[in-house]
XYZ file of C-alpha atoms in Angstrom:
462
model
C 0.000 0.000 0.000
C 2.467 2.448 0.969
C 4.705 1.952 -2.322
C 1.361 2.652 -4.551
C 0.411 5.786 -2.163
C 4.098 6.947 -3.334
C 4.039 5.732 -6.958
C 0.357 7.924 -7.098
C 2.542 10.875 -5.511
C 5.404 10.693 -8.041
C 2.866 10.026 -10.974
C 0.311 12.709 -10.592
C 3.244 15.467 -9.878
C 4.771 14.348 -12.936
C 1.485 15.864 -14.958
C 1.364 18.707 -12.596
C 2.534 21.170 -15.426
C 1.273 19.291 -18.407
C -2.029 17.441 -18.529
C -3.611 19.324 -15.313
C -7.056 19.188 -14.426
C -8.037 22.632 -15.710
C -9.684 24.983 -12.876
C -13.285 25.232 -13.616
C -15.072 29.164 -14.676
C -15.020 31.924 -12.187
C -18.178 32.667 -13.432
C -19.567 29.384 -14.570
C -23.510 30.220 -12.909
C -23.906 33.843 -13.535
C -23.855 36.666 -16.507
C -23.575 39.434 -14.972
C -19.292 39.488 -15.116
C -18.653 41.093 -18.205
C -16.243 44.011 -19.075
C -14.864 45.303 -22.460
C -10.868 45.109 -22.832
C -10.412 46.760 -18.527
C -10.964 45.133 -15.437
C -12.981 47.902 -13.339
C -11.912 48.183 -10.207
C -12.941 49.755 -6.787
C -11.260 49.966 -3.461
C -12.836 49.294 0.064
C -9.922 50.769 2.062
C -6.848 52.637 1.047
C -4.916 52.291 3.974
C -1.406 51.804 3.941
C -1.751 47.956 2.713
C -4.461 49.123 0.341
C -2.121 51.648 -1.014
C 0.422 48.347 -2.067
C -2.244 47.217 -4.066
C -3.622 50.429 -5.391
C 0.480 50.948 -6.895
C 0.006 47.366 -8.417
C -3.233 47.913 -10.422
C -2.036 51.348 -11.191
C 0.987 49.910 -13.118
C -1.475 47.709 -15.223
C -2.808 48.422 -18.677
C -5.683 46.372 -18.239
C -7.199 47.601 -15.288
C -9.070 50.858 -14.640
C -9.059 51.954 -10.942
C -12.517 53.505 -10.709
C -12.997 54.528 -7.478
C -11.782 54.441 -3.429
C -13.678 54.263 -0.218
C -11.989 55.513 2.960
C -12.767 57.869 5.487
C -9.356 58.771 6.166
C -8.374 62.075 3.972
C -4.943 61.610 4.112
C -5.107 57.998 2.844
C -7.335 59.259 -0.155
C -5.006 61.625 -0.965
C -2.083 59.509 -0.915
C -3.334 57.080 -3.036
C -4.485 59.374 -5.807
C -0.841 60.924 -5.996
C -0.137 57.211 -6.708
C -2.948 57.386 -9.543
C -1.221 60.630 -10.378
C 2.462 59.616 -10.722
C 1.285 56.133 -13.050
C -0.634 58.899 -15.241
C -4.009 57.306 -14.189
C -7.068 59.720 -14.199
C -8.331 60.244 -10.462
C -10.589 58.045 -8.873
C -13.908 58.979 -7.394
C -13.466 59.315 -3.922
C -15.963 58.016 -0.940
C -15.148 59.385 2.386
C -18.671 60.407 3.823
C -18.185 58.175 7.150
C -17.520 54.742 7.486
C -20.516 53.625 5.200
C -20.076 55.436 1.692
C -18.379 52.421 0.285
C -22.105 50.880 -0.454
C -22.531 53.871 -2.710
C -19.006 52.955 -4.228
C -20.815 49.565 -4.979
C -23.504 51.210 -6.913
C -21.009 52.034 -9.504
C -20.370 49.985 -12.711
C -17.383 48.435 -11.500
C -16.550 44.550 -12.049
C -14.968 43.902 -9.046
C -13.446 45.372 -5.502
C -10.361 45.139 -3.418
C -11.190 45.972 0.703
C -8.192 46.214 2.692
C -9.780 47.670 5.897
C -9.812 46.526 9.678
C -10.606 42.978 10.221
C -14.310 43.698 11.602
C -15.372 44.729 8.487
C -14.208 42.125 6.409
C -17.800 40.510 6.890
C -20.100 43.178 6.093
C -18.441 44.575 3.077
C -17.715 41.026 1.482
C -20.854 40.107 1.442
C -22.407 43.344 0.637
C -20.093 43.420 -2.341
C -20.765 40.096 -3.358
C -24.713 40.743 -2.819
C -23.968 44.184 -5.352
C -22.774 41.563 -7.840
C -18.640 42.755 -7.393
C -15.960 40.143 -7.925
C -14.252 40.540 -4.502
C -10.156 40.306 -3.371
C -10.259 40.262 0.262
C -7.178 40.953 2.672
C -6.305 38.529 5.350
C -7.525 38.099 8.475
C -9.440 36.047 10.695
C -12.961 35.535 11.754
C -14.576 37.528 14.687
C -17.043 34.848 14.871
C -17.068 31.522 13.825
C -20.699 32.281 12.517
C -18.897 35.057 10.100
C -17.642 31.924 7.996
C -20.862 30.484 7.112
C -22.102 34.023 6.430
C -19.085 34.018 3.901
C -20.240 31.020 2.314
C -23.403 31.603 2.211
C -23.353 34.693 0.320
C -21.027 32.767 -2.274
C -23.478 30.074 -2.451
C -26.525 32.401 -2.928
C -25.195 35.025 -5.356
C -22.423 32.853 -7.084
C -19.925 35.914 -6.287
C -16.670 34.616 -6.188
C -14.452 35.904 -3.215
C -10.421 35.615 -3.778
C -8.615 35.112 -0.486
C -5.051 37.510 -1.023
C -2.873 34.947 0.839
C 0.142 36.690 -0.355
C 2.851 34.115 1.623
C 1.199 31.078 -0.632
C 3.062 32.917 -3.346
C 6.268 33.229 -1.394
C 9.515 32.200 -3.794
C 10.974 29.534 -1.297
C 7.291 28.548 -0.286
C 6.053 27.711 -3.927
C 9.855 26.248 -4.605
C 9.257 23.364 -1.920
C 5.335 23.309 -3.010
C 7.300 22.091 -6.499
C 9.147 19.359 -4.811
C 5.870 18.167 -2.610
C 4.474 17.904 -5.882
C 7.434 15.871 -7.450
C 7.185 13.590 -4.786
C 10.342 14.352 -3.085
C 9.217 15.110 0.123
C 7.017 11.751 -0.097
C 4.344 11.414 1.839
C 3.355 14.271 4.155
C 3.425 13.688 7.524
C 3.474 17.270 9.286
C 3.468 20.741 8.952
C 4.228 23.889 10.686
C 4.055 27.907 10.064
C 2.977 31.108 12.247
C 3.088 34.762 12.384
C 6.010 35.201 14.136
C 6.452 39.132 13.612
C 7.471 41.837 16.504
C 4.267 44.173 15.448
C 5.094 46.355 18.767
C 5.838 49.319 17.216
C 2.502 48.606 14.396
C 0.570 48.537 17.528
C 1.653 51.135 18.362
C 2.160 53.890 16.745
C 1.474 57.838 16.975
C 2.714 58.214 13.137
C 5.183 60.617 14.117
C 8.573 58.421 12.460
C 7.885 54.854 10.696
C 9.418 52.917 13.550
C 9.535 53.026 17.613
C 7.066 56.074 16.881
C 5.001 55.608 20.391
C 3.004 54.312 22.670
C -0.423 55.419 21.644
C -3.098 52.917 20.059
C -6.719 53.855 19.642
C -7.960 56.859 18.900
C -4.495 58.524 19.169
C -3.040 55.913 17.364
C -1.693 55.892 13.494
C -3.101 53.055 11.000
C -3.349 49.862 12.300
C -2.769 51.322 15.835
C -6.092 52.688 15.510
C -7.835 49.350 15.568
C -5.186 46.300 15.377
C -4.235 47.079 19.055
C -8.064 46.463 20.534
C -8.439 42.990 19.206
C -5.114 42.401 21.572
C -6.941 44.124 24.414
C -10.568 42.272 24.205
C -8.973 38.868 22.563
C -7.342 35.992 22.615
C -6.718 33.117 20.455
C -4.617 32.755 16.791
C -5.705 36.078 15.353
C -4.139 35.704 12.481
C -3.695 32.218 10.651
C -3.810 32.378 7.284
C 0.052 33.338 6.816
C 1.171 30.268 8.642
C -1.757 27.641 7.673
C -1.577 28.965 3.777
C 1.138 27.435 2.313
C 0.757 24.629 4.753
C -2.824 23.638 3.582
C -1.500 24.155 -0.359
C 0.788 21.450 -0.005
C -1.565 19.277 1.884
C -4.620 19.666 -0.583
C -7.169 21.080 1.879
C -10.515 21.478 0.657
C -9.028 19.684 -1.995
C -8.938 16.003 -1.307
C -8.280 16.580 2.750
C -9.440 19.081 5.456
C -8.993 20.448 8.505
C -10.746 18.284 11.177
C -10.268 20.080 14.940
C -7.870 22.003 16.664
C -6.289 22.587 20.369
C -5.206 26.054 21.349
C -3.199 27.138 24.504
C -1.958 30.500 25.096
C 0.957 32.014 27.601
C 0.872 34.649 29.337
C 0.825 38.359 27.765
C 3.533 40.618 29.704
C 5.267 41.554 25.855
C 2.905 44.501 25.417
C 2.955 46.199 28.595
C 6.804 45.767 29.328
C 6.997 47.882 25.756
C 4.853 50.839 26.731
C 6.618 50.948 30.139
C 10.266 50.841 28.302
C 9.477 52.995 25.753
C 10.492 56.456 25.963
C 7.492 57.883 25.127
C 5.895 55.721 27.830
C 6.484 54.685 31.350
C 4.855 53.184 34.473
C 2.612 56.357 34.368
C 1.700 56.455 30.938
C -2.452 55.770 30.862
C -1.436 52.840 28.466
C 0.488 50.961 30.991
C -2.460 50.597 33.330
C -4.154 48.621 30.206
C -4.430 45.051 30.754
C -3.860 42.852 27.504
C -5.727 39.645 27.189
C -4.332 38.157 24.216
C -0.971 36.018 25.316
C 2.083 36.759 24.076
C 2.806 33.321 22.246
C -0.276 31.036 20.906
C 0.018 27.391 19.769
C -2.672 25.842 17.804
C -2.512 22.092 16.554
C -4.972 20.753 13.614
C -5.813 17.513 12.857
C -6.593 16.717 9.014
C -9.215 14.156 8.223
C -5.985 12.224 5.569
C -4.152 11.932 9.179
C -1.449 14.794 8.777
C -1.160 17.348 11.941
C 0.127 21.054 11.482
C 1.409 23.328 14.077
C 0.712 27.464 14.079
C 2.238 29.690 16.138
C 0.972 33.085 16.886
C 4.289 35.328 18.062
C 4.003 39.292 17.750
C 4.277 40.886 20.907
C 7.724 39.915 22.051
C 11.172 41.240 20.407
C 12.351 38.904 17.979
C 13.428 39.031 14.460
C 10.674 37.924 11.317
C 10.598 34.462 10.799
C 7.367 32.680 9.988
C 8.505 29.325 11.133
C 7.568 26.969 8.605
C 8.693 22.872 8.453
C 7.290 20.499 5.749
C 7.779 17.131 6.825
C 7.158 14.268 5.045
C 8.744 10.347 4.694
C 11.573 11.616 2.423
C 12.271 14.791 3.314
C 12.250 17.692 5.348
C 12.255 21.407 5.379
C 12.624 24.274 7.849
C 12.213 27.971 6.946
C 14.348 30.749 9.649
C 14.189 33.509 8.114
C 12.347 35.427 6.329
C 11.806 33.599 2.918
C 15.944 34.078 1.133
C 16.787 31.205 -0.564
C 19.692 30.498 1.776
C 17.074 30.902 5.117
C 16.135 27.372 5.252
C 17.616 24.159 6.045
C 16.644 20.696 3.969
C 17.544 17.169 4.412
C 16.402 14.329 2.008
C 18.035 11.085 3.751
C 18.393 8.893 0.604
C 19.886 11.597 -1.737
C 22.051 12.829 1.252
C 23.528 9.258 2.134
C 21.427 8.890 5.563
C 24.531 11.393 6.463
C 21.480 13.052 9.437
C 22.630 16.612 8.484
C 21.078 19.307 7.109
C 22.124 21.353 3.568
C 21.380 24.579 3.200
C 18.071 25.199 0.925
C 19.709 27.522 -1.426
C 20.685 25.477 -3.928
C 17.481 23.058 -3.433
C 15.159 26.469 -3.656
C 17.289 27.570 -6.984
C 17.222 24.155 -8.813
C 13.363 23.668 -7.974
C 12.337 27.184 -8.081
C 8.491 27.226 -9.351
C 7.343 27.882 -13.128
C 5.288 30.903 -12.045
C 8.307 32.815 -10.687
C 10.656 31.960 -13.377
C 7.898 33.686 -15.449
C 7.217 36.645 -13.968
C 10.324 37.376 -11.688
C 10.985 40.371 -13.821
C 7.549 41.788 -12.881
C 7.137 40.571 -9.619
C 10.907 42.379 -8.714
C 9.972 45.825 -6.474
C 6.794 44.613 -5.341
C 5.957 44.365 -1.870
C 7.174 41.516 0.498
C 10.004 40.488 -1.982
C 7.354 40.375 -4.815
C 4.352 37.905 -3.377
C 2.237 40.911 -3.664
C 2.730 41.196 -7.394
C 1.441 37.040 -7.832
C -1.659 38.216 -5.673
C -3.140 40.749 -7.284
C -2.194 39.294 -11.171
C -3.467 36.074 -10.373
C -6.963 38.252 -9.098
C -6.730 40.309 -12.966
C -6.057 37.763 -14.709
C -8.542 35.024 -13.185
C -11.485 37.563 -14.275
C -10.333 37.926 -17.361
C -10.039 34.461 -18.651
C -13.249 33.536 -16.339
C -10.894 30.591 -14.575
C -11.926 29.964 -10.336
C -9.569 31.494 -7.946
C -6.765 29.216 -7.150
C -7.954 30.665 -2.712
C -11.850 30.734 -2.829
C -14.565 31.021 -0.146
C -14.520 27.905 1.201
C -10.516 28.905 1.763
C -11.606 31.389 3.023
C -13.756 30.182 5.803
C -11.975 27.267 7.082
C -8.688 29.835 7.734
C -10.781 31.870 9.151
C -12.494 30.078 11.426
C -9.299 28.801 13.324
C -9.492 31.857 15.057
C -12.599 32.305 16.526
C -12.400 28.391 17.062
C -8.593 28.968 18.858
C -10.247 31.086 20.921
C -13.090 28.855 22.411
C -10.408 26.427 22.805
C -8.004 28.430 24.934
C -10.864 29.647 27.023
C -11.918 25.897 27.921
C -8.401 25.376 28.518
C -6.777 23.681 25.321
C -10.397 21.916 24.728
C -9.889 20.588 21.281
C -12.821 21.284 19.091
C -14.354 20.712 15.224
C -13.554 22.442 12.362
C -16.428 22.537 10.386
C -16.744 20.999 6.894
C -17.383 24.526 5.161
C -17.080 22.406 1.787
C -20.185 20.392 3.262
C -18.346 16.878 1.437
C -16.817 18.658 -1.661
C -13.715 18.609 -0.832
C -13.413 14.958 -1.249
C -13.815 15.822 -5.337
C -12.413 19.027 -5.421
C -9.206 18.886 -7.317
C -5.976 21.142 -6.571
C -5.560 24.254 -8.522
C -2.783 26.394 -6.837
C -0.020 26.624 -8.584
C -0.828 24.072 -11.192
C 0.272 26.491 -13.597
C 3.124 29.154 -14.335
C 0.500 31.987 -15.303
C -1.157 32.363 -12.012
């Protein structure tokens, strides 16, 4: 059995870039998607991350940035000088209060991009989808577990499609071992790990004074994210934000694609990391108001999943503590194994394949492994992808959301994607507060995903 579970392995990565099972239509049950030779395009949110996508689409001949929705003047006017210095006519602007974004969705647009605060991802997906607008939704996770089936349920009533922008799927050393899982190589896959493991201190917060140590202040004196990141530490605490570290994880094991996630265990430590920064901080101290704040959200979270093919992965929520980036991730698997410490170079990881290596139990550096095996899609578009943000993942994002409507092919990250990442927070969180309880994952799929077929990366366009 085992030596036919490994032939299938080797076999069906073999055809991975030749005679693939072709994605099905984006827009397979509805009409209403149509546009003439531009994508139109509207944003919910023009934050700072909104802005990274706004300079993407700007660059693009076949897109047509229509409008933006944001209360915030200063991020509307940042974001046209973007329009402005791409020679892009100005957008329409919608800043009357946190709701004029519904009358952005009143415009004939074909699709829209929200990158605001996590408690709106809800109401302004499915609003968008319900106005008939192809949607690209930042990451986050859910504030409810409820908020997942609302997700899907949307999807499954309007036949919207949602794209999940998972930008670390497309990461060059991630997608470079996702080509050797598919080879076979790694053989079968045992385990997996990956995390936010980010010092966000000085994200949370923030006074916007200088880009870095700027403060102490969160709230309605902070800057950005410090205006709303920072409570969901305060009121929270569980995995807040999975899809980074679960991502690439759940690519290579085919969830919702021939496996899922099945239940999870949270615990969390203590949360000290926060407070010892305001009272450090020279803009803080013992009798800054912000060091009397009490932080519920521990400063390191572990969550282990099941998956119903008998794999386990490990996430690991680490951002209020010093410590350099490093996401953490290990693919593990009969053959082989990988571990990623850094923050995604070629030469960050370490990778051992006992049979090729002479059972010598030591590890090589991944460079050479990450060069040799380095993915179709990024010897493609390398060129392209070189200045954009996070060493050019943000580039695959948003061309594999253009391009998906234009050829009418499913998003490779789709709602139900979307839901079951999601929902490991909300679920993390009843866990930790019944002490490590482990609890179900729901089956967002409701069965599909035992016929679904693997569409990520199957290709080098997107």
């Amino acid at each position: 059995m085992e030596n036919s579970r490994r032939s299938f392995i080797k076999t069906t990565a073999l055809a991975t870039f030749g005679a693939l099972v072709l994605p099905h239509s984006l827009f397979a049950y509805s009409e209403n998607f149509k546009f003439d030779k531009k994508v139109r395009v509207g944003f919910i949110g023009v934050g700072l991350r909104g802005q990274e996508h706004v300079k993407l689409l700007a660059k693009r001949d076949d897109v047509e940035i229509v409008a933006f929705a944001d209360p915030s003047k200063i991020m509307l006017a940042a974001s046209q000088k973007i329009l402005q210095s791409n020679n892009k006519p100005a957008a329409k602007e919608f800043s009357n209060g946190d709701y004029d974004y519904r009358n952005l969705l009143k415009l004939n647009i074909d699709a829209v991009v929200i990158a605001t605060p996590w408690e709106w991802h809800l109401t302004q997906g499915v609003e968008a989808m319900k106005a008939k607008k192809i949607v690209g939704m930042e990451v986050s996770g859910a504030i409810k577990l409820e908020d997942c089936w609302e997700f899907v349920k949307a999807y499954e009533e309007t036949k919207v499609p949602i794209f999940m922008m998972e930008n670390v799927c497309y990461r060059r050393d991630i997608m470079a071992v996702l080509n050797m899982v598919r080879k076979g190589m790694f053989g079968e896959l045992v385990h997996g790990r990956g995390g936010y493991q980010h010092d966000l201190r000085a994200v949370l917060f923030n006074d916007g004074v200088t880009p870095y140590n700027s403060g102490v202040e969160f709230g309605e004196k902070g800057f950005s994210e410090a205006k709303w990141r920072t409570e969901h530490y305060v009121k929270r605490n569980g995995e807040l934000y999975p899809t980074h570290g679960v991502g690439p994880i759940a690519m290579m094991m085919d969830i919702n694609r021939g496996n899922r996630l099945t239940r999870l265990s949270s615990f969390s430590s203590k949360s000290v990391g926060l407070h010892q920064y305001i009272v450090e901080h020279p803009k803080g101290g013992e009798n800054h108001p912000n060091a009397k704040v009490k932080f519920n959200q521990g400063d390191i979270v572990t969550t282990q999943i099941a998956c119903a093919n008998g794999e386990t992965i490990l996430l690991t929520h680490d951002t209020s503590l010093q410590r350099p980036y490093d996401l953490g991730f290990r693919v593990q698997g009969t053959d082989g194994l990988w571990q990623d410490f850094g923050s995604g170079g070629a030469d960050q990881g370490h990778i051992y394949f006992e049979k090729t290596m002479n059972h010598t139990h030591k590890w090589d550096n991944s460079e050479k492994w990450i060069k040799e095996y380095d993915h179709p899609m990024w010897k493609k578009f390398e060129s392209k992808a070189s200045g954009a943000g996070h060493g050019g993942m943000d580039f695959f994002v948003m061309n594999t959301f253009i391009e998906c409507i234009k050829r009418n092919i499913e998003f490779p990250m789709d709602v139900y994607d979307l839901a079951t990442w999601y929902a490991i927070t909300p679920l993390s969180e009843q866990s930790i507060a019944k002490g490590g309880q482990v609890v179900e994952i729901p089956d967002f799929t409701k069965g599909q995903w035992k016929s679904r077929k693997p569409i990520f990366g199957m290709t080098d366009e997107f």
